[in-house]
Structure formats: structure tokens, C-alpha cells
Coordinates of C-alpha atoms and ligand atoms in Angstrom, one line a residue:
Chain A
M177 CA 222.1 267.7 85.2
I178 CA 222.7 264.0 84.6
Y179 CA 221.3 261.7 87.2
F180 CA 223.4 258.7 88.3
D181 CA 221.6 258.1 91.6
Y182 CA 218.8 255.7 90.7
A183 CA 219.6 253.5 93.7
A184 CA 218.5 256.4 95.9
T185 CA 215.3 257.0 94.2
T186 CA 213.8 257.1 90.7
P187 CA 211.7 259.6 88.8
V188 CA 208.1 258.6 88.4
D189 CA 207.3 257.1 85.0
K190 CA 204.9 259.2 82.9
R191 CA 202.6 256.1 82.5
V192 CA 202.6 255.6 86.2
I193 CA 201.5 259.2 86.8
K194 CA 198.7 258.8 84.3
S195 CA 197.5 255.7 86.0
M196 CA 197.3 257.5 89.4
I197 CA 195.5 260.7 88.3
P198 CA 191.9 259.3 88.4
F199 CA 192.6 258.3 92.0
L200 CA 193.7 261.8 92.9
N201 CA 190.6 263.2 91.2
E202 CA 187.2 261.6 90.9
K203 CA 188.1 258.2 92.3
F204 CA 188.9 259.4 95.8
G205 CA 186.6 257.2 97.8
N206 CA 187.8 255.3 100.9
P207 CA 188.1 251.7 99.9
S208 CA 186.4 250.7 103.2
S209 CA 183.3 252.7 102.7
M210 CA 180.0 251.1 101.7
H211 CA 178.7 253.5 99.0
S212 CA 179.6 253.5 95.3
F213 CA 182.4 256.0 95.7
S214 CA 184.4 253.2 97.2
S215 CA 183.8 250.5 94.7
D216 CA 186.3 251.8 92.2
T217 CA 189.0 252.3 94.7
K218 CA 188.4 249.0 96.4
K219 CA 188.6 247.3 93.0
A220 CA 191.8 249.2 92.1
L221 CA 193.4 248.3 95.4
E222 CA 192.7 244.6 94.9
K223 CA 193.8 244.7 91.3
S224 CA 197.1 246.3 92.3
R225 CA 197.6 243.7 95.0
S226 CA 197.2 240.9 92.4
I227 CA 199.6 242.6 90.0
I228 CA 202.3 242.9 92.6
A229 CA 201.6 239.4 94.0
K230 CA 202.0 238.0 90.5
A231 CA 205.3 239.7 90.0
I232 CA 206.9 237.6 92.7
K233 CA 204.6 234.6 92.2
A234 CA 202.8 235.0 95.5
N235 CA 199.1 235.0 96.4
P236 CA 197.4 238.4 96.6
E237 CA 196.5 237.6 100.3
E238 CA 200.2 237.4 101.0
I239 CA 200.8 241.1 100.1
V240 CA 200.4 243.8 102.7
F241 CA 200.7 247.4 101.5
T242 CA 202.8 249.8 103.7
S243 CA 204.1 253.3 103.2
S244 CA 207.8 252.5 102.6
A245 CA 210.6 250.0 102.6
T246 CA 211.5 251.3 106.0
E247 CA 208.1 250.5 107.3
S248 CA 208.0 247.0 105.7
N249 CA 211.4 246.2 107.2
N250 CA 210.4 247.4 110.6
M251 CA 207.2 245.4 110.3
A252 CA 209.1 242.3 109.4
L253 CA 211.6 242.4 112.2
K254 CA 209.4 243.8 115.0
G255 CA 206.3 242.0 113.8
I256 CA 208.0 238.6 114.0
A257 CA 209.8 239.5 117.2
F258 CA 206.6 240.6 118.9
A259 CA 204.7 237.5 117.7
K260 CA 207.5 235.2 119.1
K261 CA 207.9 237.3 122.3
S262 CA 211.6 236.3 122.7
G263 CA 214.5 234.7 120.9
H264 CA 217.6 235.2 118.8
I265 CA 217.7 237.2 115.6
L266 CA 220.4 237.1 112.9
V267 CA 220.9 240.1 110.7
S268 CA 223.6 240.7 108.1
S269 CA 226.0 243.5 108.9
I270 CA 225.4 245.3 105.6
E271 CA 221.7 245.8 105.9
H272 CA 220.1 249.2 105.2
D273 CA 220.0 251.3 108.4
C274 CA 216.3 250.7 108.8
V275 CA 216.9 246.9 109.3
L276 CA 220.1 247.5 111.3
N277 CA 218.5 250.0 113.6
A278 CA 215.3 248.0 114.0
A279 CA 217.4 245.0 115.0
K280 CA 219.5 247.1 117.4
W281 CA 216.3 248.4 119.0
L282 CA 215.1 244.9 119.5
G283 CA 218.5 244.1 121.0
K284 CA 217.9 246.8 123.6
N285 CA 214.4 245.4 124.2
G286 CA 215.0 241.9 125.3
F287 CA 215.9 240.1 122.1
E288 CA 219.2 238.5 121.3
V289 CA 220.6 240.1 118.1
E290 CA 223.6 238.9 116.2
F291 CA 225.2 240.4 113.1
L292 CA 226.4 238.2 110.2
P293 CA 229.8 239.0 108.7
V294 CA 230.4 239.4 105.0
D295 CA 233.4 238.6 102.8
K296 CA 235.5 241.2 101.0
Y297 CA 232.9 241.4 98.3
G298 CA 230.1 242.1 100.7
I299 CA 228.5 238.7 100.4
V300 CA 227.1 236.7 103.3
D301 CA 228.3 233.1 103.3
P302 CA 225.3 230.8 104.0
K303 CA 227.6 228.6 106.1
E304 CA 228.0 231.6 108.5
V305 CA 224.3 231.6 108.9
E306 CA 224.1 227.9 109.6
K307 CA 227.0 228.2 112.1
R308 CA 225.1 230.8 114.1
I309 CA 221.7 229.3 114.2
K310 CA 220.7 228.5 117.7
K311 CA 217.8 226.6 119.3
N312 CA 216.0 229.9 120.0
T313 CA 216.7 231.6 116.7
I314 CA 213.4 233.1 115.4
L315 CA 214.4 235.1 112.4
V316 CA 217.1 235.6 109.9
S317 CA 217.2 238.8 107.8
V318 CA 219.6 239.2 104.8
M319 CA 218.9 241.7 102.0
H320 CA 218.7 240.5 98.4
V321 CA 220.8 243.2 96.9
N322 CA 222.9 245.7 98.9
N323 CA 222.1 249.3 98.2
E324 CA 225.7 250.6 98.4
V325 CA 227.8 248.0 96.6
G326 CA 225.1 246.2 94.7
T327 CA 226.2 242.7 95.6
I328 CA 223.6 240.0 95.2
Q329 CA 223.2 237.8 98.2
P330 CA 222.7 234.0 98.1
I331 CA 219.2 234.3 99.5
E332 CA 218.0 231.0 98.1
A333 CA 220.7 229.1 99.9
I334 CA 220.1 231.0 103.1
G335 CA 216.4 230.5 102.8
K336 CA 216.9 226.8 102.5
I337 CA 218.9 226.7 105.7
C338 CA 216.3 228.7 107.5
K339 CA 213.5 226.4 106.2
K340 CA 215.4 223.3 107.3
N341 CA 215.8 224.8 110.8
N342 CA 212.2 226.1 110.9
I343 CA 213.3 229.7 111.2
Y344 CA 211.6 232.6 109.5
F345 CA 213.6 234.2 106.7
H346 CA 213.2 237.9 105.7
S347 CA 214.8 239.6 102.8
D348 CA 214.9 243.3 101.9
A349 CA 214.5 243.4 98.1
A350 CA 214.1 247.2 97.8
Q351 CA 217.1 247.3 95.4
S352 CA 216.3 244.2 93.4
F353 CA 212.6 243.9 93.0
S354 CA 211.7 244.1 89.2
K355 CA 215.4 244.4 88.4
T356 CA 216.4 240.8 88.8
P357 CA 214.3 237.6 89.4
I358 CA 213.4 236.8 93.0
N359 CA 212.5 233.2 93.9
I360 CA 210.3 233.3 97.0
T361 CA 210.2 229.5 97.6
N362 CA 212.2 229.7 100.8
I363 CA 211.4 233.2 101.8
D364 CA 208.8 234.0 104.5
L365 CA 208.9 237.8 104.3
L366 CA 210.0 240.1 101.5
T367 CA 210.3 243.9 101.4
I368 CA 209.6 245.6 98.1
S369 CA 209.2 249.3 97.3
S370 CA 207.7 251.6 94.7
Q371 CA 210.0 254.6 94.8
K372 CA 213.0 252.6 93.5
I373 CA 211.1 251.3 90.5
Y374 CA 209.8 254.5 88.9
G375 CA 206.7 254.5 91.1
P376 CA 205.6 257.2 93.6
K377 CA 207.0 257.5 97.1
G378 CA 204.6 256.5 99.9
A379 CA 203.9 253.0 98.7
A380 CA 205.7 249.7 99.4
A381 CA 204.7 246.2 100.4
L382 CA 205.7 243.3 102.7
F383 CA 205.1 239.8 101.3
I384 CA 204.1 237.7 104.3
K385 CA 203.9 234.0 103.4
D386 CA 200.6 232.3 104.2
G387 CA 200.9 230.9 107.7
V388 CA 203.6 233.2 109.0
K389 CA 202.4 234.7 112.3
I390 CA 203.2 238.4 112.7
E391 CA 202.0 241.2 115.0
P392 CA 200.9 244.5 113.4
L393 CA 202.8 247.7 114.2
L394 CA 199.8 249.9 113.5
H395 CA 196.5 249.2 115.3
G396 CA 193.4 250.8 114.1
G397 CA 190.6 250.2 111.7
G398 CA 191.8 246.8 110.6
Q399 CA 192.8 247.5 107.0
E400 CA 195.1 245.0 105.2
R401 CA 193.5 242.1 107.1
G402 CA 194.3 243.8 110.4
L403 CA 198.0 243.7 109.7
R404 CA 198.4 247.4 108.8
S405 CA 195.6 249.7 109.8
S406 CA 195.1 253.1 108.2
T407 CA 193.2 254.1 105.0
E408 CA 195.1 252.7 102.1
N409 CA 197.1 255.1 99.9
V410 CA 195.2 254.1 96.8
P411 CA 196.8 256.5 94.3
A412 CA 200.3 255.5 95.3
I413 CA 199.4 251.8 95.4
V414 CA 197.9 252.0 91.9
G415 CA 201.1 253.8 90.8
F416 CA 203.2 251.1 92.5
A417 CA 201.3 248.4 90.6
K418 CA 201.6 250.2 87.2
A419 CA 205.4 250.7 87.9
T420 CA 205.7 247.0 88.7
E421 CA 203.9 246.0 85.5
I422 CA 206.2 248.1 83.3
A423 CA 209.4 247.1 85.1
I424 CA 208.6 243.3 85.1
S425 CA 207.6 243.3 81.4
T426 CA 210.9 245.0 80.4
M427 CA 213.2 243.4 83.1
D428 CA 215.3 241.1 80.9
K429 CA 216.0 243.6 78.2
E430 CA 216.7 246.4 80.7
Q431 CA 219.0 244.2 82.7
E432 CA 221.0 243.3 79.7
R433 CA 221.3 247.0 78.6
L434 CA 222.3 248.2 82.0
T435 CA 224.8 245.4 82.6
K436 CA 226.6 246.5 79.4
L437 CA 226.8 250.1 80.5
R438 CA 227.7 249.1 84.1
D439 CA 230.6 246.9 82.8
K440 CA 231.8 249.6 80.4
I441 CA 232.1 252.1 83.3
I442 CA 233.8 249.6 85.7
E443 CA 236.2 248.5 83.0
K444 CA 237.1 252.0 81.9
L445 CA 237.6 253.4 85.4
T446 CA 239.5 250.6 86.9
K447 CA 241.7 250.2 83.9
E448 CA 242.3 253.8 83.0
V449 CA 242.3 255.7 86.2
P450 CA 245.3 254.9 88.4
N451 CA 244.5 253.5 91.8
C452 CA 240.8 253.0 91.1
Y453 CA 239.2 249.9 92.5
L454 CA 235.8 248.3 92.4
N455 CA 234.0 247.8 95.6
G456 CA 231.8 244.7 95.7
H457 CA 231.7 241.8 93.3
K458 CA 232.2 242.0 89.6
T459 CA 229.5 239.6 88.5
K460 CA 227.4 238.9 91.6
R461 CA 226.1 242.4 91.2
I462 CA 222.9 244.1 90.3
S463 CA 222.9 245.5 86.8
N464 CA 222.6 249.2 87.7
N465 CA 225.2 249.5 90.5
I466 CA 228.8 250.7 90.2
N467 CA 230.8 251.5 93.4
V468 CA 234.4 252.4 93.0
R469 CA 237.1 254.0 95.2
F470 CA 239.9 256.3 94.3
S471 CA 242.9 256.4 96.6
H472 CA 244.0 259.7 98.2
I473 CA 240.9 261.7 97.6
E474 CA 237.6 262.0 99.4
G475 CA 234.1 261.1 98.3
E476 CA 232.2 264.2 99.2
A477 CA 234.7 266.3 97.3
I478 CA 234.3 264.0 94.3
L479 CA 230.6 264.3 94.5
F480 CA 230.6 268.1 94.7
M481 CA 233.0 268.5 91.9
L482 CA 231.0 266.1 89.7
N483 CA 227.9 268.1 90.6
S484 CA 229.6 271.2 89.3
Y485 CA 230.0 269.4 86.0
G486 CA 226.3 268.5 86.0
I487 CA 226.6 264.9 87.2
A488 CA 224.8 263.6 90.3
V489 CA 226.2 260.5 92.1
S490 CA 226.3 259.5 95.8
T491 CA 228.9 258.7 98.4
A492 CA 229.1 257.1 101.8
S493 CA 232.4 258.6 102.9
A494 CA 233.0 259.5 106.5
C495 CA 233.1 263.2 105.7
S496 CA 229.7 263.0 104.1
S497 CA 228.0 261.1 107.0
P498 CA 226.2 262.9 109.8
K499 CA 228.4 261.2 112.4
L500 CA 231.6 261.4 110.4
E501 CA 231.7 257.6 110.3
P502 CA 232.7 255.6 107.3
S503 CA 230.1 253.4 105.6
H504 CA 229.2 250.4 107.7
V505 CA 229.0 248.3 104.5
L506 CA 232.5 249.1 103.3
S507 CA 233.8 248.6 106.9
A508 CA 232.1 245.2 107.1
M509 CA 233.8 244.3 103.8
G510 CA 237.1 245.0 105.5
L511 CA 238.0 248.2 103.8
K512 CA 240.2 250.5 105.9
Q513 CA 238.9 254.0 106.6
E514 CA 241.3 255.6 104.2
E515 CA 240.2 253.2 101.5
A516 CA 236.5 253.7 102.1
H517 CA 237.1 257.5 102.0
G518 CA 237.3 257.9 98.3
S519 CA 234.3 255.7 97.4
I520 CA 231.4 256.8 95.2
R521 CA 228.3 255.0 94.0
I522 CA 227.2 255.5 90.4
S523 CA 223.7 254.0 89.9
L524 CA 222.1 253.6 86.5
G525 CA 218.4 253.5 85.5
R526 CA 215.8 253.5 82.8
M527 CA 216.6 256.9 81.5
T528 CA 220.4 256.4 81.4
K529 CA 221.7 256.9 77.9
E530 CA 225.0 255.7 76.5
S531 CA 225.9 259.4 75.8
E532 CA 225.5 260.2 79.5
V533 CA 227.8 257.3 80.4
N534 CA 230.4 258.7 77.9
Y535 CA 230.2 262.1 79.5
L536 CA 230.7 260.6 82.9
L537 CA 233.7 258.7 81.7
K538 CA 235.2 261.8 80.3
V539 CA 234.6 264.0 83.3
L540 CA 235.3 261.6 86.2
P541 CA 238.9 261.0 85.4
E542 CA 239.5 264.8 85.1
V543 CA 237.8 265.3 88.5
V544 CA 240.0 262.6 90.1
K545 CA 243.1 264.2 88.7
K546 CA 242.1 267.7 89.8
L547 CA 241.5 266.5 93.4
R548 CA 244.7 264.4 93.4
D549 CA 246.6 267.6 92.4
I550 CA 245.2 269.2 95.6
S551 CA 245.9 266.1 97.7
P552 CA 249.3 265.6 99.6
H553 CA 249.3 262.0 98.3
K554 CA 249.1 261.4 94.5
Chain B
M1205 CA 225.5 269.3 102.6
N1206 CA 224.4 272.9 102.4
Y1207 CA 227.5 274.9 101.6
S1208 CA 227.7 278.6 101.1
K1209 CA 228.5 280.1 97.7
E1210 CA 231.9 281.2 99.1
V1211 CA 232.8 277.6 100.2
L1212 CA 231.9 276.3 96.8
K1213 CA 233.8 279.0 95.0
H1214 CA 237.0 278.2 97.0
F1215 CA 236.4 274.5 96.5
S1216 CA 236.0 274.6 92.8
K1217 CA 238.9 277.0 92.2
P1218 CA 241.1 276.7 95.3
H1219 CA 243.9 279.3 95.8
N1220 CA 247.5 278.4 96.5
Y1221 CA 247.4 274.7 96.3
G1222 CA 250.4 272.5 95.6
K1223 CA 253.9 272.1 97.1
I1224 CA 256.6 274.7 97.7
D1225 CA 259.7 272.6 97.0
N1226 CA 262.2 274.7 99.0
Y1227 CA 259.9 275.6 101.8
D1228 CA 261.0 277.1 105.1
G1229 CA 258.3 275.4 107.1
L1230 CA 256.0 272.4 106.6
G1231 CA 253.0 271.6 108.8
R1232 CA 251.4 268.2 108.5
V1233 CA 248.2 267.5 110.4
G1234 CA 245.6 264.7 110.3
N1235 CA 242.0 264.9 111.3
M1236 CA 241.2 262.2 113.8
A1237 CA 237.4 262.9 113.3
C1238 CA 237.3 261.4 109.8
G1239 CA 240.7 260.5 108.6
D1240 CA 241.7 263.5 106.5
E1241 CA 245.1 265.2 106.0
M1242 CA 246.4 268.6 105.4
F1243 CA 249.9 269.9 104.6
V1244 CA 250.8 273.6 104.7
Y1245 CA 254.1 274.9 103.2
I1246 CA 255.4 278.3 104.0
K1247 CA 258.2 280.5 102.7
V1248 CA 259.4 283.1 105.1
K1249 CA 261.4 286.3 104.6
D1250 CA 261.9 289.0 107.2
N1251 CA 259.4 287.4 109.5
I1252 CA 256.8 287.7 106.8
I1253 CA 254.9 284.8 105.1
K1254 CA 256.0 285.5 101.6
D1255 CA 254.4 282.4 100.1
I1256 CA 252.1 279.7 101.4
K1257 CA 250.7 276.6 99.7
F1258 CA 248.5 273.7 100.9
E1259 CA 247.8 270.1 100.0
T1260 CA 244.6 268.6 101.4
F1261 CA 243.0 265.2 101.4
G1262 CA 239.6 265.8 102.6
C1263 CA 236.1 267.1 102.0
V1264 CA 234.7 270.2 100.3
A1265 CA 235.0 272.2 103.6
A1266 CA 238.6 271.0 104.2
I1267 CA 239.7 272.1 100.8
A1268 CA 237.8 275.4 101.0
T1269 CA 239.2 276.2 104.4
S1270 CA 242.7 275.4 103.3
S1271 CA 242.3 277.8 100.4
V1272 CA 240.9 280.6 102.4
L1273 CA 243.4 280.2 105.2
T1274 CA 246.3 280.5 102.7
D1275 CA 244.7 283.8 101.4
L1276 CA 244.4 285.1 105.0
A1277 CA 247.9 284.2 106.0
K1278 CA 249.8 285.3 102.9
K1279 CA 251.9 288.5 103.3
K1280 CA 251.2 288.6 107.0
T1281 CA 253.9 288.6 109.7
I1282 CA 254.2 285.3 111.4
E1283 CA 252.7 286.7 114.6
D1284 CA 249.7 288.0 112.8
A1285 CA 249.2 284.8 110.9
L1286 CA 249.2 282.9 114.1
K1287 CA 246.4 285.1 115.3
I1288 CA 244.0 283.9 112.6
T1289 CA 241.1 282.1 114.4
R1290 CA 238.6 279.5 113.4
Q1291 CA 236.0 282.2 113.3
D1292 CA 238.1 284.3 110.9
V1293 CA 238.2 281.3 108.5
V1294 CA 234.5 280.6 108.9
D1295 CA 233.6 284.3 108.4
A1296 CA 235.7 284.5 105.2
L1297 CA 233.7 281.6 103.9
E1298 CA 230.4 283.3 104.9
T1299 CA 229.4 280.2 107.0
L1300 CA 230.2 276.5 107.4
P1301 CA 227.8 273.7 108.3
P1302 CA 228.3 273.1 112.1
I1303 CA 229.4 269.5 111.5
K1304 CA 232.2 270.8 109.3
I1305 CA 233.7 273.3 111.8
H1306 CA 236.4 270.7 112.6
C1307 CA 237.8 271.0 109.1
S1308 CA 238.6 274.7 109.7
V1309 CA 240.5 273.7 112.8
L1310 CA 242.6 271.5 110.7
A1311 CA 243.7 274.4 108.5
I1312 CA 244.7 276.5 111.4
D1313 CA 246.6 273.7 113.1
A1314 CA 248.5 273.0 109.8
L1315 CA 249.6 276.7 109.7
S1316 CA 250.7 276.7 113.3
E1317 CA 252.6 273.5 112.7
A1318 CA 254.3 275.0 109.6
V1319 CA 255.5 277.9 111.8
Y1320 CA 256.6 275.6 114.5
N1321 CA 258.6 273.6 111.9
Y1322 CA 260.2 276.8 110.6
Y1323 CA 261.2 278.0 114.1
T1324 CA 262.6 274.6 115.0
K1325 CA 264.6 274.3 111.8
N1326 CA 266.1 277.7 112.2
K1327 CA 266.6 277.3 116.0
L1328 CA 264.5 280.3 116.7
P1329 CA 262.9 280.9 120.1
I1330 CA 259.4 279.2 120.4
S1331 CA 256.7 280.9 122.5
K1332 CA 255.1 278.9 125.3
E1333 CA 251.8 279.2 123.5
L1334 CA 253.1 277.7 120.3
E1335 CA 254.9 274.9 122.1
E1336 CA 251.6 274.0 123.9
K1337 CA 249.6 274.1 120.7
H1338 CA 252.2 271.9 119.0
N1339 CA 252.0 269.4 121.9
Q1340 CA 248.2 269.3 121.7
I1341 CA 248.2 268.7 117.9
I1342 CA 250.8 266.0 118.2
K1343 CA 248.7 264.3 120.9
R1344 CA 245.6 264.5 118.7
E1345 CA 247.5 263.1 115.8
S1346 CA 248.5 260.1 117.7
C1347 CA 244.8 259.0 117.8
H1348 CA 244.6 259.7 114.1
L1349 CA 244.6 256.5 112.0
Ligands
PLP928 C1 217.9 248.2 100.5 C2 217.0 249.3 101.0 N1 216.2 249.1 102.0 C3 215.4 250.1 102.5 C4 215.4 251.3 102.0 C5 214.6 252.4 102.6 O1 213.6 252.9 101.8 P1 212.7 254.1 102.2 O2 213.6 255.2 102.6 O3 211.9 254.4 101.0 O4 211.9 253.6 103.3 C6 216.3 251.6 101.0 C7 216.3 253.0 100.4 O5 217.3 253.7 100.4 C8 217.1 250.6 100.5 O6 217.9 250.8 99.5
FES929 S1 237.7 266.7 106.1 FE1 236.3 265.1 106.8 S2 234.6 266.3 107.2 FE2 235.9 267.8 106.4

């Protein structure tokens, strides 16, 4: 099987696994204990925090470890909302479900929540943010890179507007961290995650800028400066830090390599397959994301037929969703349901080889043709 | 999606897909749940479905149910073909994920519309049941995109 679903999750790098093993074996101590079993784990925890802080040019005290991007995003939205007690929150309409649903929940619990539109490429216009800011706006949340269509959002410009208006700005960088540079100058809260960067599942972080007041979601023993109680998942955090080190040190080269492969796929499919279109922006796009649509065929069918050829991709078509609803991202971009229907996401990663891309480019047009032969529309 | 072996078998090698150019009846239905479409073509002789073909724009389950429905209906009398139920289709596929049951309804509706079209074109008497079913399907299609 060839994996083209790195945006969903990544395999754990061998070097990462190796770095974690001691903390699953002899270095098992609880970092909060007093005896010598804890000193190694305590040290490893703080070293990991420094590595991750350095990767985004933050201070170690500004990093709070969590269990997942979902938790970090929930903590950012609810934590700020609970600290402010009331107010208006602006969220982009193409956020990951964990941001959208946290925002909707806050909307049902006394907060005023408004969703920002995007253009046809899935990009938030900073002017739309500025237009909607009100006296009582407490938080703006716009993701750095969208997980479905890979568009890179103008978060520096949005951050500037928030700063000028004294409003907290959160960005979900689960899809961009260690893949493209992030400038945190105007960012107050940033979500990053291990499982998207060849680290283990169960580790993520929320960058909380010094001075930002936030309520914890988990109350307990007071770990993570009281912001996130529960015994730290040291093996996963150590792995997360190792994965960060590897990814940051190879970022530029890897970005260049993947961009070439990405553009080769986009070029070939949109030029050579009839009625194939790119979803999202051609250049304001993360290096590992391809999202294309084929008219008159359906995404789940494409996915399963590719799977039978040994290729794994993903789709957000209505037929593949639990509620039979088309992707909220593609809908927000103005795609009609029948256009969104034949969309698939191909995401590349560290292990992607040119030969795999060539195989995909040979098989996918055949699959499209086969399904169009079955379809009433050609 | 967890599909049975039989669903995947029909999906990867569907039976009886394509057009019948000089068809006797054509049923075209849309699925308002998720925006898919199915066409069923029939060729009738002596009240028997001599040939049947389908064209489907839809998911794995929609393609597999179309395929299996054409197998079930082929060589049957029209009356017997109209008796094919959703359960017959599901059983022939071993099982379908619950969320995909509506795709099997699509196939059955398309067949019944093909028969309706054949009767209308040939000015043959249409049973009350078939007329009612036709009206239901038309109504449903009007909410389809
Ligand atoms: C942009 C973005 N945010 C949040 C998440 C949620 O990550 P997790 O399921 O690891 O909590 C994902 C993962 O799919 C994502 O792509
Ligand atoms: S055709 Fe859409 S779910 Fe089956």
C-alpha cells in the first residue's frame, strides 16, 4: 500500500521511537515526584519544552503540553472565553471541527460567536476580520493551514489587526508546524501537534503568550503551571520534541522537495484528466497538500477504487460523511454540492517517493475513467 | 466505511453497467440525501426484462446496489422484478452499513421508474401501486438539487 494521507496522520519516525523507549522502560518516574526516579523525567520534560519553544521562537514557559490538537484548540477557545466570562468570538468558517464545534458550544453557552467567510480559494480576507470586530470581541481564531485544501492563511496580517484592537488571536497550526515557518509576533495562542509531524499520538501543545490570561479546562494536581493538570505523558512529549527537532532541521529542503512533487501532481491531473480542477490556491498552499475534484464521479468511490490499487487517499464527499453532508470547507469556498462530491485529498510526506507519485499519476486517471464509464454523466 | 466482501466485489467489477441505446424504459432518479444519481435502462420482451443496464453517479454502495439490482431483475417478469425489496438487495450484498441503506432504495426506485416509463410509452395500464410510487419518487426528486 502507498500512503498519501499524511495530513490525517503520520507514521512515527524510527529516531523518534528510539528517543521514547527509555521513558517507557527505566525512566518511568512521575516528573512531580521528589525521589531520583523523577529527576530524569523532569529533566526530559523541560528539555522537550525548550526544544519545542525554540522551534517557534517562544519561551519555554509559554508552552503547555496537552494530549492533542483537539484539546489545545478547546483549551484556547474555552480557556479564553471562561477567563473573559462573556463577549464576541470570531472564528473562520473553514476551521477543523474541533474549533468549529467548540465555538458552537460556546455560542450555546452565552457567548456571541460569528463565522468568518472565505474566498473561493478558502482564504480569509483580513479586511473581513477588521469589519467584524466589535467592542466586545475577545478572541479571533483562524487556522494557519487548512487541513482539507491546504491553503495558507494570512495570519500575520490578521494577528496585526487583533493586536491593534487588543483582541486575542489564536491560530491552529496543526497542519503547518515544522512544515512552513510560523511567525508568532502577533499570535497569542498557537496549537501544534505531534502526530502530524512523525511524532507519537497523545502529545500536542498550546503556545500561550506570556501575559495572556486563560482558564484551565482540567483542574487537578497543578501540572503545567496549573494550566493543564494530570501527570505529563513524558514518553510522548519526548517523542514530540525529537520529531520537532528532525522536522525543523530538514524543513527547507523537505518543503522544496514536496512542493515539486505537489506541483507535478496538480499539473498532470488538471492538464491531462478532463474536468479535473484544483480546490484551493495554487501557490498559497502547504507543500504537501493536493485537493482536486473530478466532475460526475463521487469521492468515496474514487477512494475505494484507489485503495484496491494499493493507494490510500482521503475524501470529504457527502457520501463519505457520517451525516451525508458535503465538506464545510468546500461549501464555504462556494463549491456546489455536485462539485464538492468528486473531491479527494492527496497528502504527501517524508516517505513519499517520486516513484509513488508516478504510480498514482498512472492509476488515478484510469480510476476516474472507470468511474465515469459507470456514471450517467461523462 | 466497513463494506462487506460482496459489496466490494460488485463495486470493483460491476455487472451490467452502461447504456442500452434502444431501451424500452428508462428510470432516472436522484438521491436527495447526498446528491447522487442513478439511471436504469430496460429492454422488455413478452413482459420479461430481457436486458437491464445502469449508470450511477454515487458512492461504493450506490454502485454495488445498482449492480446487484440489475442481476436480480434480469430475466424476471416485470411483476416479479417490481417485487424486489430493499432487503433483497441488502441480502444479496450480505449487508450494508446502516447509513448506506438509502443507496439501495435509489436502485429500487430507478427500476420502478424504468417500468413506469415503459408502461407510459407503450400506453399500457399502470397499477395504482406503481402510480403512487411514481408520484412519491417525483416528489422526492423535487427536493433533490
Ligand atoms: C488543522 C487541524 N486541527 C486539529 C486537528 C485535530 O487533531 P487531533 O485529532 O490529533 O486532536 C487536526 C487533525 O486532523 C487538524 O488537521
Ligand atoms: S450515493 Fe451517496 S451515500 Fe451512497
